Amino acid sequence: MKHFENIKLYKDKGEHLYIQLYKAIKKLIMEERLSKDEKLPPIRKLAQKLDVNNVTVVNAYHILEQEGLVYKKMGSGTYISPDFLTYISEEVEDQKIIEGLGSLSLIEQGQIQIKNNMINFASATPMAELFPVDDFKEVLNEVLDRDKGHAFDYQESQGYLPLREALIKYVREYNIFADINSLQIISGAQQGIDIIAKALLNYGDTVIVENPSYTGAIASFKSRGAKIIDVNLIDDGIDIDDLERKIRIFRPRFLYLMPNFQNPTGISYSRSKKEKIINLCKQYNMYIVEDDYLSDLNFYSWDNTTLKSLDTNNDLVIYVKSFSKIFMPGLRLGFLIAPSIFYDHLLFAKHSSDISTSGLLQRALELYFTRGTWKEHIKYMEKKYKSGFDTMLRSIEKYMPSQVEYIHPKGGVNFWFKLPMEISSRELYEKAIRKNVALAPGNLFFIHQNDNNHFRLSIASVNNYEIEKGIIIISNIIKELINDINRSGLNEEKYRPIL
Ligand SMILES: Cc1ncc(COP(=O)(O)O)c(C=O)c1O
């Protein structure tokens, strides 16, 4: 009762007494003056002490419980929540730091500046600690000893032949049987998408994308003056009826799709939907750009087939493969496999972009692949990510308020959430940044950026401890926002018809 004796409530303050009491107890908790699992004073006793009705105390305890600050034991009383005290994070008060770190204008350009102790759910890029630096150093040294100055020559624009051969073998494991000429090395998938846009799109051409979609691709298509049409995603992939309708109306040059663990939603297309899309493209004589940034990270999906593996004649799908999520993004290495009619156009676009991807790195990657070190590394990454993935699912189930909807992915690194209508992801973003947690507001992933209710959390850059801590912090902010709305609803003046 010690700390509670100093609480003062003012009847003439114009604020409900129960709100004043709730705030006063919350302050005690935030200042860590109450210890975890400490029992709050019994309702009647505290009411007497403060000279208020029992209901005032009941209401105050109720809000604290909704916010996860306290919990009730049947027949025993109300106690301080242990989880909350463990995870109270310091507020960042310096406005300059907040602006620098989390400025929405920076994040809208696809970047975020991360402070050392920040929990980074915003970027879907693996942590540097996971990079196989020693193994890669070994292959780099070996290449330098073996190839000397040739390692620093211009490499042929299509890519270093032994690496292309190794990749053709690698994709066979995923049932993609492609000709060596169809494979083009690229400096990352982003460049791949960009040269596809350059090679295939003329001003005013239409591209169909998923709604929501990957920002980097949208930016590339926009830069070519393309008209971008979006089609909603449902549980098992793109809405196929709407897709067909829009194909008929707009006759797009191609569809840009991520059929496995889509970015940002984590949705995977069902096998039958993948087959239907291939058939639609045959029927309407249309191409697909398949962005396979992540199908390797399959934890619980029955089917992570690529569209490319269903394109048995190799004439519909341009397959773009990134290694950034499972290997080292800074290498800027990836590849694409295209139908033969595009070989020359793509090669020309690649050449005019950067002549060739670094020969030294291509040679090192080839050794890394053929040694089998790659396979070991992928197994290691899978294990790491799976543990983070499971922790994320558990934490969401345990802490996230039930008013928040989310898509349960079967693999990958992204989790997609929908807030109740009245709560804005922008506000959530700003409050989370103040608590050292970064997330990606959903508007970034929509072509007109007009969404205000979604947000994406990625587990790529966070460890298990941070995942749980971060989810508790985000959940508490959302609970607070929900409570604010409920409270303002309570105080609202009501207008009734005069009857
Ligand atoms: C869906 C998707 N495609 C492509 C890329 C670009 O990958 P890369 O680093 O290989 O250029 C990203 C990067 O985040 C992505 O999320």
mmCIF file of C-alpha atoms and ligand atoms in Angstrom, residues 123-125 186-193 213-217 256 258 261-264 291-294 320-325 328-330 332-335 414 445 456, ligand 1:
data_model
loop_
_atom_site.group_PDB
_atom_site.id
_atom_site.type_symbol
_atom_site.label_atom_id
_atom_site.label_comp_id
_atom_site.label_asym_id
_atom_site.label_seq_id
_atom_site.Cartn_x
_atom_site.Cartn_y
_atom_site.Cartn_z
ATOM 1 C CA SER A 123 14.168 -4.475 -42.885
ATOM 2 C CA ALA A 124 13.927 -7.954 -44.337
ATOM 3 C CA THR A 125 17.703 -8.339 -44.553
ATOM 4 C CA ILE A 186 22.491 -9.903 -62.440
ATOM 5 C CA SER A 187 23.759 -7.595 -59.702
ATOM 6 C CA GLY A 188 20.865 -8.509 -57.390
ATOM 7 C CA ALA A 189 17.189 -9.137 -58.110
ATOM 8 C CA GLN A 190 16.459 -5.418 -58.027
ATOM 9 C CA GLN A 191 18.696 -4.936 -61.031
ATOM 10 C CA GLY A 192 17.038 -7.948 -62.651
ATOM 11 C CA ILE A 193 13.605 -6.358 -62.289
ATOM 12 C CA SER A 213 3.524 -5.639 -53.647
ATOM 13 C CA TYR A 214 7.283 -5.103 -53.418
ATOM 14 C CA THR A 215 8.127 -1.384 -53.464
ATOM 15 C CA GLY A 216 11.373 -1.762 -55.436
ATOM 16 C CA ALA A 217 9.565 -3.397 -58.353
ATOM 17 C CA TYR A 256 4.822 -9.368 -61.698
ATOM 18 C CA MET A 258 5.825 -13.493 -55.890
ATOM 19 C CA PHE A 261 5.895 -16.209 -49.200
ATOM 20 C CA GLN A 262 4.946 -13.018 -50.958
ATOM 21 C CA ASN A 263 6.470 -9.715 -49.878
ATOM 22 C CA PRO A 264 4.953 -8.101 -47.806
ATOM 23 C CA ASP A 291 10.308 -12.816 -58.246
ATOM 24 C CA ASP A 292 11.625 -15.746 -56.236
ATOM 25 C CA TYR A 293 13.277 -13.909 -53.398
ATOM 26 C CA LEU A 294 12.593 -16.531 -50.769
ATOM 27 C CA VAL A 320 14.295 -13.705 -61.054
ATOM 28 C CA LYS A 321 16.304 -15.153 -58.186
ATOM 29 C CA SER A 322 17.764 -13.150 -55.322
ATOM 30 C CA PHE A 323 20.289 -14.508 -52.821
ATOM 31 C CA SER A 324 19.978 -11.512 -50.525
ATOM 32 C CA LYS A 325 17.719 -13.043 -47.881
ATOM 33 C CA MET A 328 24.801 -11.849 -48.252
ATOM 34 C CA PRO A 329 22.836 -8.927 -49.714
ATOM 35 C CA GLY A 330 25.930 -6.757 -50.162
ATOM 36 C CA ARG A 332 24.797 -7.900 -55.171
ATOM 37 C CA LEU A 333 24.514 -11.214 -56.984
ATOM 38 C CA GLY A 334 21.498 -12.977 -58.429
ATOM 39 C CA PHE A 335 20.326 -14.442 -61.708
ATOM 40 C CA ASN A 414 7.538 -11.501 -43.362
ATOM 41 C CA PHE A 445 3.586 -1.539 -50.321
ATOM 42 C CA ARG A 456 4.809 -5.554 -41.895
HETATM 43 C C1 LIG B 1 10.532 -9.245 -53.193
HETATM 44 C C2 LIG B 1 11.912 -8.731 -53.398
HETATM 45 N N1 LIG B 1 12.446 -8.778 -54.622
HETATM 46 C C3 LIG B 1 13.667 -8.312 -54.869
HETATM 47 C C4 LIG B 1 14.433 -7.756 -53.871
HETATM 48 C C5 LIG B 1 15.807 -7.224 -54.201
HETATM 49 O O1 LIG B 1 16.760 -8.189 -53.884
HETATM 50 P P1 LIG B 1 18.292 -8.026 -54.225
HETATM 51 O O2 LIG B 1 18.975 -7.661 -52.951
HETATM 52 O O3 LIG B 1 18.699 -9.367 -54.744
HETATM 53 O O4 LIG B 1 18.427 -6.948 -55.256
HETATM 54 C C6 LIG B 1 13.921 -7.680 -52.589
HETATM 55 C C7 LIG B 1 14.700 -7.069 -51.516
HETATM 56 O O5 LIG B 1 14.270 -6.837 -50.436
HETATM 57 C C8 LIG B 1 12.623 -8.178 -52.341
HETATM 58 O O6 LIG B 1 12.071 -8.125 -51.136
#
